[in-house]
Amino acid sequence: MFNNLFGKSTKRKTDSSRPNKPRKSQARDVPQGASFTLPTFGPPAPPLTGRALAQELAVAESLAHARLTLFGPAQAPDGNNTDLGGHEDLDWLQEGVSSGWAGLVPSQAPSLGAEKYTAGLKVIVSDWDAIRPSLFPVFSRLSWDTANFFNWQATTLDLCTNPDHCITRKRQVKLFYITHRTLLYFLAEAGALTLQSRSAESTHEFDFCACHSDVIHLAAHGFLACTPRTPASAFSFILLAQQHTAWLEHPTSIESWSKGMMAFHRGMCGTFKVKDSRVKEIELRHLARAAVDEYRNLLQFGKKEVSRLLGETQLDIMAARCPACFGPADTAELLQAEQCGLHQIDICLDGNFQQSRDLSATNDAQRKAPELFLSKDLVDAMEAEVGLKQKVKKDATNDMDFCSDSWKAASDGAKTDGTSFDRKTDTGLLAAVCRHDICLKIVNITKSGEKLFFALAVISFLMTIVAPLATFNVEYDIACNLWAHMMLRNILVHLHSRLRVATAVFHAFAHVWPCQLKFNPRLIFGFGFSDGEACERLWNRLRGLIPLNRGATSSHRLENIALRTEHINLEHRASLPAWLSRRYDSARTKLNNANTELSRLLNIDASRFAPSNLLAEWEKQREAQRHRPAAELRSDSLNRRSHFGALFHELDETTQGLTTISARFRMGARNLDDDALVYGVLRDRQAALKTQLAQALADLGAGPEFEYICRVSEGLTSLRLKVFGLCAMYQPLKDARAGGRGYLMGYAGIQYLLRKFKAPHKAAVKAIKTYNDAVTLFLLKCPNPEFIPPAAQGLKILLTLEPTDPFWHDDYFLAPTELWATNVDVKAGIAWVLQRDRANEELIRLGWEVRRMLAWVAAYSRNASLTRRRWETVRRSLQDTTVE
């Protein structure tokens, strides 16, 4: 029953008297012929009967079988490695013009200029859109029958509706392939084409019939045409599949790939010449670009149709990306947890202005945006909502104002005068990535910087449309600015109860300490060990697209980014069990270490170092530091410490100068008169400094150890800056993950960084010595101090310390009578208690994520099985009806 639709090739009657004369039906729009029409996709059609029902059933069955293929690694969403920009050579368009392609270019255009070129592209896109619904069923079924085009001994598709009486016509087509003997000889033996010779010749005669278009005929035999009407060139599906899979792993331009293909075919079967020319070779990159574009459009079309047939919602699409975050709550346990607010989703936001596009890239005929990108309508709506909100008057005593105001330049993302966008049309991206490194949504930034309404649009979409009951933990480099912006304008007030914001861990330490107390994820509740740096890892994986996208059209740039990102998402989704296992082991290790250290402190003093008492000290510290304005904290701590430190430092330099001049006197050096004058000035300055210090210390009421505490504090401040700067330089090496997935830095880049490490490394080693000398002097001059500063153990150990480690905190000047400021063990105990709490949060979160992931796997399997059984039922009923 299905032989005529998807059966073996059948020999057809050929009229040899007019082998190259096209039939009248060829001049009509695609598809050619009226005797057979492949099923299309779109709105539901009226009930079908008889042969039409058989055709619809075959397509539906192929979709059900192709579900895993379309979403698996071999058929993963592809990227568009085109570099179309400016005015291109129009030789490739002549293929359609010479074959009677009416309307390819406007007749009123005086020459083949920009207008005709753009019009030609629009016609091509329109014709591909028209034929794609009929082309996809052939592509899908052939992919399934040939095991993704690798097993050509199975069968080819013969779509002819009247093989016994159909008159065929012969026409030469240039074929680009990599499986010559396996595919072409098989097609020749089946009678589908005629080989010019038994050599590796790539121009062959195909037998075309009027039952369907030439594009569908070529597709039924394993080739994708380069133009939608009367194609003269075609690429094999297996070649396009190989190119697209290789591009996903390492993006390259279409020009480099086409040059390699030309070199391959030049050595195998000679060169392809332009029509009516014996010298000029064809521009393969144009043909390759067209074939690659349509191949990827077919994959995307199939993905959308499968999603439509399965009735997927936005939540289902997100769950397919990250089942650990958005898996279904289809069990009583998960449903109860969601209703109780235990469903938490961590996302991080970050902008990138390297992924830009130049103004010179024009002629975008497709005008489309992938599903991964947030709709422009939603972004515009959020911009309008933010513009309508009125600012609330600031509280002058708010301790967040200083930090929030200091990040305004970062929120703009570029120069305020807009000159940095003069040569850009798409200036960057803003991505939302979950804590499993899976990208959820991307916002395209056009002619502006990193405006806050971009982040607000993504947050609103995820919290209202995708997961309206979940609690979202948002980590953003400028979280303090984002939260202050929302408070001042009363934006998304209905979501505040389900929203927590924090800075990314690595960026948190660029903020003032009161801001860290409120937004550092290691110091606040609910974030576990999420680091908020997933966007940085995504940008690292997308670095290879930067040179390709600069000259690409808008549609190609967005498609490049989306399809490369979707491929990365599939990799992370496949490794999700391993990721959860690693995070569980890490959280368990940190929890055990925290419990061990807390037990050690309890053995020292059970009353002082009990976890409840340590948490009470932590709350005292937060209250003392959080509610005091930043200016007051700086005047009480930083300014006072810096003031006394500078005085002591100047006194030391003055004393050293006097010692040096005295040595010159004893040695009888020249210019003693000048030295005597300098000696008198230094001696007067030394006396003035001692008087000033004595008066200041008397006014402060400080003890004799204050001088040495100042020296220790100043040394610790300098050491902290040196070590943190060195850590920032090491961060690119950590992000690149040398030897692992996403390593793009290269040997030259590593050597460049290592050369830059030399000077900061020496400065850090010198700062360690200065600090340890100050600690030794303090212990020598103050034998029984209440506050004992710890010594630095070495640069290697310091580089491993977290910025929240008690070693870096110097709170003596803020609260010299509080345990959290002066007692080293209490400081360490507070840090261990916080680590214990974050580890417990992480373990609880991992448990819920595993449950959601397993629930998604079960639901996905049930849905696929149900769909397959439904098609099987329809087919059996159809067979019974046919028998009757």
Coordinates of C-alpha atoms in Angstrom, one line a residue, residues 81 176 287 294 320 328 333 337 403 408 413 438 445 450 456 518 532 557 583 690 698 816 878:
N81 CA 28.1 29.7 9.8
F176 CA 28.7 17.7 -4.0
L287 CA 26.0 27.6 -3.2
E294 CA 18.2 25.3 4.1
A320 CA 13.8 19.9 27.9
P328 CA 7.5 18.5 36.1
E333 CA 6.1 15.1 46.9
A337 CA 7.2 21.2 47.7
C403 CA 27.5 51.0 46.1
K408 CA 25.7 53.1 37.2
G413 CA 27.6 49.3 29.4
I438 CA 22.4 25.7 30.6
I445 CA 21.0 44.4 22.6
E450 CA 23.4 46.9 29.4
L456 CA 13.9 42.7 34.3
K518 CA 23.3 41.9 51.8
G532 CA 26.8 33.0 39.6
R557 CA 24.1 36.2 13.8
R583 CA 28.4 18.9 43.4
K690 CA 56.0 62.2 67.2
A698 CA 45.9 60.6 73.7
P816 CA 37.5 46.8 69.6
L878 CA -6.4 2.2 8.4

